Amino acid sequence: MNQFRNFTKGLAIENPVFALLLGLCPTLGVTTSAINGLGMGLATTFVLICSNVFISLLKNMIPNKVRIPAFIVVIASFVTIVDLVMAGFVPALHEQLGLFIPLIVVNCIVLGRAEAFASKNSVFSSLIDGVGMGFGFAIALTILGGVRELLGSKAFFGMKLAEGDGMLVFVLAPGAFICLGYLIALSNRILKKS
Amino acid sequence: MEYIVIIISAIFVNNVILAQFLGICPFLGVSSKVSTAAGMSGAVLFVMTLATIVTYLIQNYLLNPYGLEFLQTISFILVIAALVQMVEIILKKTVPSLYQALGIFLPLITTNCAVLGVAILTIQKDYNLIEGVVFTIATALGFALAMILFAGIREHLELMQVPKGMRGVPVALVTAGILALAFMGFANLV
């Protein structure tokens, strides 16, 4: 039951993007389409799960005073792995996400979960927490990317739904801020009600 | 002439916050007052310039000659984290007045993605050291411009009647969107 809560909290009440407002740089930067959002979300999920598990395993070996640099090294190693794997297998997506892949290192969610959860809880709980938080992040990015793609280019996951161009502004930078603003307002309303 | 193009493009056309989405956390986090926004911008300017110089030297004299490019992410983030700590200690001992002004912002900068982002961009764009420094300073000025403009707007926003559901972060994000829309006017400048 407790593990179930660890999993679901990341999806809704403690959703990293809509509720905690963490990791907004990649959220705004890469979500020009649903597929980019999903790709970025899954890359971050992988890093989050691996770093949570490893930090939880190593939590008794890392001296308290140097824990933050130690966490950063663990996270940066997994980010490098993701970076190289994506460059090898999905070069088109890697090109699209560009700078934001190495920047997963400084994504506050990853370090935040390491510090707040993985360094204090068991390996299995940390794994579940990483999966939940990662999926919450991926879902949020996919929703934002989907909305922007739908409004901006009248398409969804690359499938054209209607003829002609959409409102281009939603694919450009200002649309990211405006869409996210309204989505956060909406999620506040839904979450507070339930 | 080259430098002018780099400067204009980094400050206005490719503004680090409003066009490239780097450094959103401090942009939303410490922008409720103009004075704190200015303090944060000063700290970013300082650390970013140092970080670019150091990471540039590491990339070109350590990673490239020995074929260690894959260590870029790890080495850069460690260098930046160490640098921030060092700057904090040195400032505290030598220039206490500057430390007073920037002190509380320094620890926050390690996780500011703009610093790592600009260090990596300088390498990706193949700038030499001087171009890299000019690019970094211009980017930091762009960061300061966006921060201070946004903080000014938010101070006024405090006094406005905002619909209940939009209060706080949502209205701040929509405001940032409109500000980004204004910056798009610079799009074809260079």
Coordinates of C-alpha atoms in Angstrom, one line a residue:
Chain A
M1 CA 0.0 0.0 0.0
N2 CA 2.8 2.3 1.0
Q3 CA 4.7 1.5 -2.2
F4 CA 1.6 2.2 -4.2
R5 CA 1.5 5.7 -2.6
N6 CA 5.2 6.2 -3.4
F7 CA 4.3 5.4 -7.0
T8 CA 1.2 7.5 -7.5
K9 CA 2.3 10.6 -5.6
G10 CA 4.7 11.5 -8.5
L11 CA 1.9 11.2 -11.0
A12 CA -0.6 13.6 -9.4
I13 CA -0.3 15.3 -6.0
E14 CA 3.5 15.8 -6.2
N15 CA 3.8 15.9 -10.0
P16 CA 7.2 17.4 -10.6
V17 CA 6.1 19.9 -13.2
F18 CA 2.5 20.8 -12.3
A19 CA 2.7 20.7 -8.5
L20 CA 6.4 21.1 -7.5
L21 CA 7.4 23.3 -10.4
L22 CA 10.8 21.6 -10.8
G23 CA 12.7 21.0 -14.0
L24 CA 11.0 23.7 -15.9
C25 CA 13.9 24.4 -18.3
P26 CA 13.6 21.2 -20.3
T27 CA 9.8 21.3 -19.8
L28 CA 9.6 24.6 -21.7
G29 CA 12.5 24.0 -24.0
V30 CA 11.8 20.7 -25.7
T31 CA 8.1 20.4 -25.8
T32 CA 7.5 21.7 -29.4
S33 CA 5.8 18.4 -30.1
A34 CA 4.4 15.5 -28.2
I35 CA 7.0 13.1 -29.3
N36 CA 9.9 15.4 -28.2
G37 CA 8.2 15.8 -24.8
L38 CA 7.8 12.0 -24.5
G39 CA 11.5 11.4 -25.5
M40 CA 12.8 13.9 -23.0
G41 CA 10.5 12.6 -20.3
L42 CA 11.7 9.0 -20.8
A43 CA 15.4 10.0 -20.9
T44 CA 14.9 11.9 -17.6
T45 CA 12.9 8.9 -16.2
F46 CA 15.8 6.6 -17.0
V47 CA 18.3 8.9 -15.3
L48 CA 16.0 9.3 -12.3
I49 CA 15.4 5.6 -11.8
C50 CA 19.1 4.7 -12.1
S51 CA 20.4 7.5 -9.9
N52 CA 17.7 6.8 -7.2
V53 CA 18.7 3.1 -7.1
F54 CA 22.4 3.7 -7.0
I55 CA 22.3 6.5 -4.5
S56 CA 20.1 4.4 -2.3
L57 CA 22.6 1.6 -2.5
L58 CA 25.5 3.8 -1.8
K59 CA 23.8 6.0 0.9
N60 CA 25.8 4.4 3.8
M61 CA 29.1 4.7 2.0
I62 CA 28.9 8.4 1.0
P63 CA 30.1 10.7 3.8
N64 CA 27.4 13.3 4.7
K65 CA 29.7 16.3 3.9
V66 CA 30.4 15.4 0.3
R67 CA 27.1 13.9 -0.5
I68 CA 26.0 16.6 -3.0
P69 CA 29.1 16.3 -5.3
A70 CA 28.9 12.5 -5.0
F71 CA 25.2 12.6 -6.1
I72 CA 26.1 14.9 -9.0
V73 CA 28.8 12.5 -10.2
V74 CA 26.4 9.5 -10.1
I75 CA 23.8 11.5 -12.0
A76 CA 26.3 12.9 -14.5
S77 CA 27.5 9.3 -15.3
F78 CA 24.0 8.2 -16.2
V79 CA 23.3 11.3 -18.2
T80 CA 26.4 10.6 -20.2
I81 CA 25.2 7.1 -20.8
V82 CA 21.8 8.4 -22.0
D83 CA 23.5 11.0 -24.2
L84 CA 25.7 8.4 -25.9
V85 CA 22.9 5.8 -26.3
M86 CA 20.5 8.3 -27.8
A87 CA 23.1 9.7 -30.2
G88 CA 23.7 6.1 -31.3
F89 CA 20.1 4.8 -31.6
V90 CA 17.8 7.7 -32.1
P91 CA 20.0 10.4 -33.7
A92 CA 17.0 12.4 -35.0
L93 CA 15.5 12.8 -31.5
H94 CA 19.0 13.5 -30.1
E95 CA 19.4 16.3 -32.6
Q96 CA 16.0 17.8 -31.6
L97 CA 16.6 17.7 -27.9
G98 CA 20.2 18.9 -28.3
L99 CA 21.6 20.8 -25.4
F100 CA 18.9 19.7 -23.0
I101 CA 20.2 16.1 -22.8
P102 CA 23.5 17.1 -21.0
L103 CA 21.4 19.5 -19.0
I104 CA 19.5 16.7 -17.3
V105 CA 22.4 16.8 -14.9
V106 CA 21.2 20.1 -13.5
N107 CA 17.5 19.2 -13.6
C108 CA 16.3 19.9 -10.1
I109 CA 14.0 16.9 -10.0
V110 CA 16.9 14.4 -10.2
L111 CA 19.1 15.9 -7.6
G112 CA 16.0 16.8 -5.5
R113 CA 14.7 13.2 -5.4
A114 CA 18.3 11.9 -4.6
E115 CA 18.6 14.3 -1.7
A116 CA 15.0 14.2 -0.4
F117 CA 14.1 10.5 -1.0
A118 CA 16.8 8.1 -2.2
S119 CA 19.4 9.1 0.5
K120 CA 16.9 8.2 3.2
N121 CA 14.9 5.2 2.0
S122 CA 15.3 1.6 0.9
V123 CA 16.4 0.6 -2.6
F124 CA 13.0 -0.7 -3.6
S125 CA 11.1 2.4 -2.3
S126 CA 13.6 4.6 -4.2
L127 CA 13.1 2.5 -7.4
I128 CA 9.3 3.0 -7.1
D129 CA 9.7 6.7 -6.3
G130 CA 12.0 7.1 -9.4
V131 CA 9.5 5.3 -11.6
G132 CA 6.6 7.4 -10.3
M133 CA 8.3 10.8 -10.5
G134 CA 9.8 10.0 -13.9
F135 CA 6.4 9.0 -15.3
G136 CA 4.8 12.1 -13.8
F137 CA 7.5 14.2 -15.5
A138 CA 7.1 12.3 -18.8
I139 CA 3.3 12.6 -18.8
A140 CA 3.5 16.3 -18.0
L141 CA 5.9 16.9 -20.9
T142 CA 3.8 14.8 -23.3
I143 CA 0.6 16.7 -22.4
L144 CA 2.4 20.1 -22.8
G145 CA 4.0 19.0 -26.1
G146 CA 0.7 17.6 -27.3
V147 CA -1.2 20.8 -26.6
R148 CA 1.4 22.9 -28.2
E149 CA 1.6 20.6 -31.3
L150 CA -2.1 20.5 -31.6
L151 CA -2.5 24.3 -31.4
G152 CA 0.7 25.2 -33.3
S153 CA 0.7 22.8 -36.2
K154 CA -2.7 21.0 -36.0
A155 CA -1.0 17.6 -35.5
F156 CA -0.7 15.0 -32.7
F157 CA 2.4 12.8 -32.5
G158 CA 3.3 13.8 -36.0
M159 CA -0.1 12.9 -37.5
K160 CA -1.7 15.8 -39.3
L161 CA -5.3 16.2 -38.0
A162 CA -6.4 19.2 -40.1
E163 CA -5.3 21.0 -43.2
G164 CA -3.3 24.2 -43.1
D165 CA -1.1 25.8 -40.5
G166 CA -1.9 26.3 -36.9
M167 CA -1.2 29.2 -34.6
L168 CA 2.6 29.3 -35.1
V169 CA 3.1 31.2 -31.8
F170 CA 2.4 28.0 -29.8
V171 CA 5.3 26.2 -31.3
L172 CA 7.6 29.2 -30.7
A173 CA 9.0 30.3 -27.3
P174 CA 6.1 32.5 -26.1
G175 CA 3.6 29.7 -26.6
A176 CA 5.5 27.5 -24.2
F177 CA 5.2 29.9 -21.3
I178 CA 1.5 30.7 -22.0
C179 CA 0.5 27.0 -22.4
L180 CA 2.3 25.9 -19.2
G181 CA 0.7 28.8 -17.3
Y182 CA -2.8 27.7 -18.2
L183 CA -2.0 24.0 -17.7
I184 CA -0.7 24.7 -14.2
A185 CA -3.8 26.8 -13.4
L186 CA -6.0 23.9 -14.7
S187 CA -4.1 21.2 -12.7
N188 CA -4.3 23.4 -9.5
R189 CA -8.1 23.5 -10.0
I190 CA -8.4 19.7 -10.6
L191 CA -6.0 18.7 -7.8
K192 CA -7.5 21.0 -5.2
K193 CA -11.0 19.8 -6.0
S194 CA -10.3 16.1 -5.5
Chain B
M1 CA 32.0 43.8 -35.9
E2 CA 31.9 40.1 -35.2
Y3 CA 31.7 40.8 -31.5
I4 CA 28.8 43.2 -32.0
V5 CA 26.9 40.5 -33.8
I6 CA 27.6 38.0 -31.0
I7 CA 26.6 40.6 -28.3
I8 CA 23.3 41.6 -30.0
S9 CA 22.3 38.1 -30.8
A10 CA 23.0 36.8 -27.3
I11 CA 21.2 39.7 -25.5
F12 CA 18.2 40.2 -27.7
V13 CA 17.7 37.7 -30.5
N14 CA 18.6 34.4 -28.6
N15 CA 17.8 35.7 -25.1
V16 CA 19.0 33.0 -22.7
I17 CA 15.7 32.9 -20.8
L18 CA 13.0 34.0 -23.2
A19 CA 14.2 32.2 -26.3
Q20 CA 16.4 29.4 -25.1
F21 CA 14.7 28.5 -21.8
L22 CA 17.9 28.2 -19.8
G23 CA 17.8 29.4 -16.2
I24 CA 14.0 29.3 -15.7
C25 CA 14.3 28.3 -12.0
P26 CA 15.9 31.6 -10.8
F27 CA 13.7 33.4 -13.4
L28 CA 10.6 32.3 -11.6
G29 CA 12.1 31.8 -8.1
V30 CA 13.9 35.1 -7.3
S31 CA 12.1 37.5 -9.5
S32 CA 9.6 38.9 -7.1
K33 CA 11.7 42.0 -6.3
V34 CA 13.9 44.1 -8.6
S35 CA 16.7 44.2 -6.1
T36 CA 17.0 40.4 -5.7
A37 CA 16.7 40.0 -9.4
A38 CA 19.6 42.4 -9.9
G39 CA 21.7 40.6 -7.2
M40 CA 21.1 37.2 -8.8
S41 CA 22.0 38.6 -12.2
G42 CA 25.3 39.9 -10.8
A43 CA 26.2 36.6 -9.3
V44 CA 25.3 34.8 -12.6
L45 CA 27.5 37.2 -14.6
F46 CA 30.4 36.6 -12.3
V47 CA 30.2 32.8 -12.1
M48 CA 29.2 32.3 -15.7
T49 CA 32.2 34.2 -17.0
L50 CA 34.7 32.3 -14.7
A51 CA 33.0 29.0 -15.6
T52 CA 33.3 29.5 -19.3
I53 CA 37.0 30.4 -19.1
V54 CA 37.8 27.4 -17.0
T55 CA 35.6 24.9 -18.9
Y56 CA 37.0 26.2 -22.2
L57 CA 40.6 25.5 -21.0
I58 CA 39.6 22.1 -19.7
Q59 CA 37.9 21.2 -23.0
N60 CA 40.8 22.3 -25.2
Y61 CA 43.8 21.4 -23.2
L62 CA 42.6 18.3 -21.3
L63 CA 39.6 16.6 -22.9
N64 CA 40.4 17.1 -26.6
P65 CA 44.1 16.2 -26.6
Y66 CA 43.5 12.9 -24.7
G67 CA 40.2 11.9 -26.5
L68 CA 38.1 12.2 -23.4
E69 CA 35.2 14.2 -24.9
F70 CA 32.7 11.9 -23.4
L71 CA 33.6 13.1 -19.9
Q72 CA 32.4 16.6 -20.9
T73 CA 29.2 16.6 -18.8
I74 CA 30.8 15.1 -15.7
S75 CA 33.9 17.3 -15.7
F76 CA 32.0 20.5 -16.5
I77 CA 29.4 20.1 -13.7
L78 CA 32.1 19.2 -11.2
V79 CA 34.2 22.2 -12.1
I80 CA 31.2 24.5 -11.9
A81 CA 30.2 23.1 -8.5
A82 CA 33.8 23.5 -7.2
L83 CA 34.1 26.9 -8.7
V84 CA 31.0 28.2 -7.0
Q85 CA 32.2 26.9 -3.6
M86 CA 35.6 28.5 -4.2
V87 CA 34.2 31.8 -5.3
E88 CA 32.0 31.9 -2.2
I89 CA 35.0 31.2 0.1
I90 CA 37.3 33.7 -1.6
L91 CA 34.7 36.5 -1.7
K92 CA 33.9 35.9 2.0
K93 CA 37.5 36.5 2.9
T94 CA 38.5 39.2 0.5
V95 CA 35.5 41.3 -0.6
P96 CA 33.0 41.0 2.2
S97 CA 30.8 43.8 0.7
L98 CA 30.4 41.9 -2.6
Y99 CA 29.8 38.7 -0.6
Q100 CA 27.0 40.4 1.3
A101 CA 25.4 41.4 -2.0
L102 CA 25.8 38.1 -3.8
G103 CA 26.2 35.7 -1.0
I104 CA 22.8 34.1 -0.7
F105 CA 22.6 33.6 -4.5
L106 CA 25.9 31.8 -5.0
P107 CA 24.8 28.3 -3.8
L108 CA 21.7 28.4 -6.0
I109 CA 23.9 28.9 -9.1
T110 CA 25.3 25.4 -9.2
T111 CA 21.9 24.1 -10.3
N112 CA 21.3 27.0 -12.7
C113 CA 21.2 25.3 -16.0
A114 CA 22.2 28.6 -17.8
V115 CA 25.8 28.3 -16.5
L116 CA 26.4 24.7 -17.7
G117 CA 24.4 25.5 -20.8
V118 CA 26.5 28.4 -21.8
A119 CA 29.7 26.5 -21.1
I120 CA 28.6 23.7 -23.4
L121 CA 27.2 26.1 -26.1
T122 CA 30.6 27.9 -26.2
I123 CA 32.3 24.6 -27.0
Q124 CA 29.6 23.6 -29.5
K125 CA 29.7 26.9 -31.4
D126 CA 33.5 26.6 -31.8
Y127 CA 34.3 30.0 -30.3
N128 CA 37.8 30.9 -29.4
L129 CA 38.5 32.1 -25.9
I130 CA 37.8 35.8 -26.4
E131 CA 34.6 35.2 -28.5
G132 CA 33.5 32.7 -25.8
V133 CA 34.0 35.3 -23.0
V134 CA 32.2 38.0 -25.0
F135 CA 29.4 35.5 -25.7
T136 CA 29.1 34.6 -22.1
I137 CA 29.1 38.2 -20.8
A138 CA 26.4 39.1 -23.4
T139 CA 24.3 36.1 -22.4
A140 CA 24.6 37.0 -18.7
L141 CA 23.5 40.6 -19.6
G142 CA 20.6 39.1 -21.5
F143 CA 19.7 37.1 -18.4
A144 CA 19.9 40.3 -16.3
L145 CA 17.7 42.2 -18.8
A146 CA 15.0 39.5 -18.8
M147 CA 15.2 39.1 -15.0
I148 CA 15.0 42.8 -14.2
L149 CA 12.2 43.5 -16.7
F150 CA 10.2 40.5 -15.4
A151 CA 10.8 41.5 -11.7
G152 CA 9.5 45.0 -12.5
I153 CA 6.4 43.6 -14.1
R154 CA 5.8 41.2 -11.2
E155 CA 6.1 44.0 -8.6
H156 CA 3.2 45.7 -10.5
L157 CA 1.3 42.5 -10.8
E158 CA 1.2 42.2 -7.0
L159 CA -1.3 45.1 -7.0
M160 CA -3.5 43.8 -9.7
Q161 CA -6.8 41.9 -9.4
V162 CA -5.8 38.5 -10.8
P163 CA -8.5 35.8 -11.2
K164 CA -8.3 33.4 -8.3
G165 CA -7.2 30.3 -10.4
M166 CA -4.4 32.2 -12.1
R167 CA -2.8 33.7 -9.0
G168 CA 0.9 33.1 -8.4
V169 CA 2.9 30.9 -10.9
P170 CA 0.3 30.7 -13.7
V171 CA -0.1 34.4 -14.2
A172 CA 3.7 34.8 -13.9
L173 CA 4.2 32.3 -16.7
V174 CA 1.6 34.0 -19.0
T175 CA 3.4 37.3 -18.3
A176 CA 6.7 35.7 -19.3
G177 CA 5.0 34.5 -22.4
I178 CA 4.0 38.0 -23.4
L179 CA 7.5 39.2 -22.6
A180 CA 8.9 36.5 -24.9
L181 CA 6.5 37.6 -27.5
A182 CA 7.9 41.1 -27.3
F183 CA 11.4 39.8 -27.6
M184 CA 10.4 37.9 -30.8
G185 CA 10.3 41.4 -32.4
F186 CA 14.1 41.2 -32.4
A187 CA 14.1 38.0 -34.4
N188 CA 15.5 39.2 -37.7
L189 CA 17.9 41.7 -36.3
V190 CA 21.1 39.8 -37.1

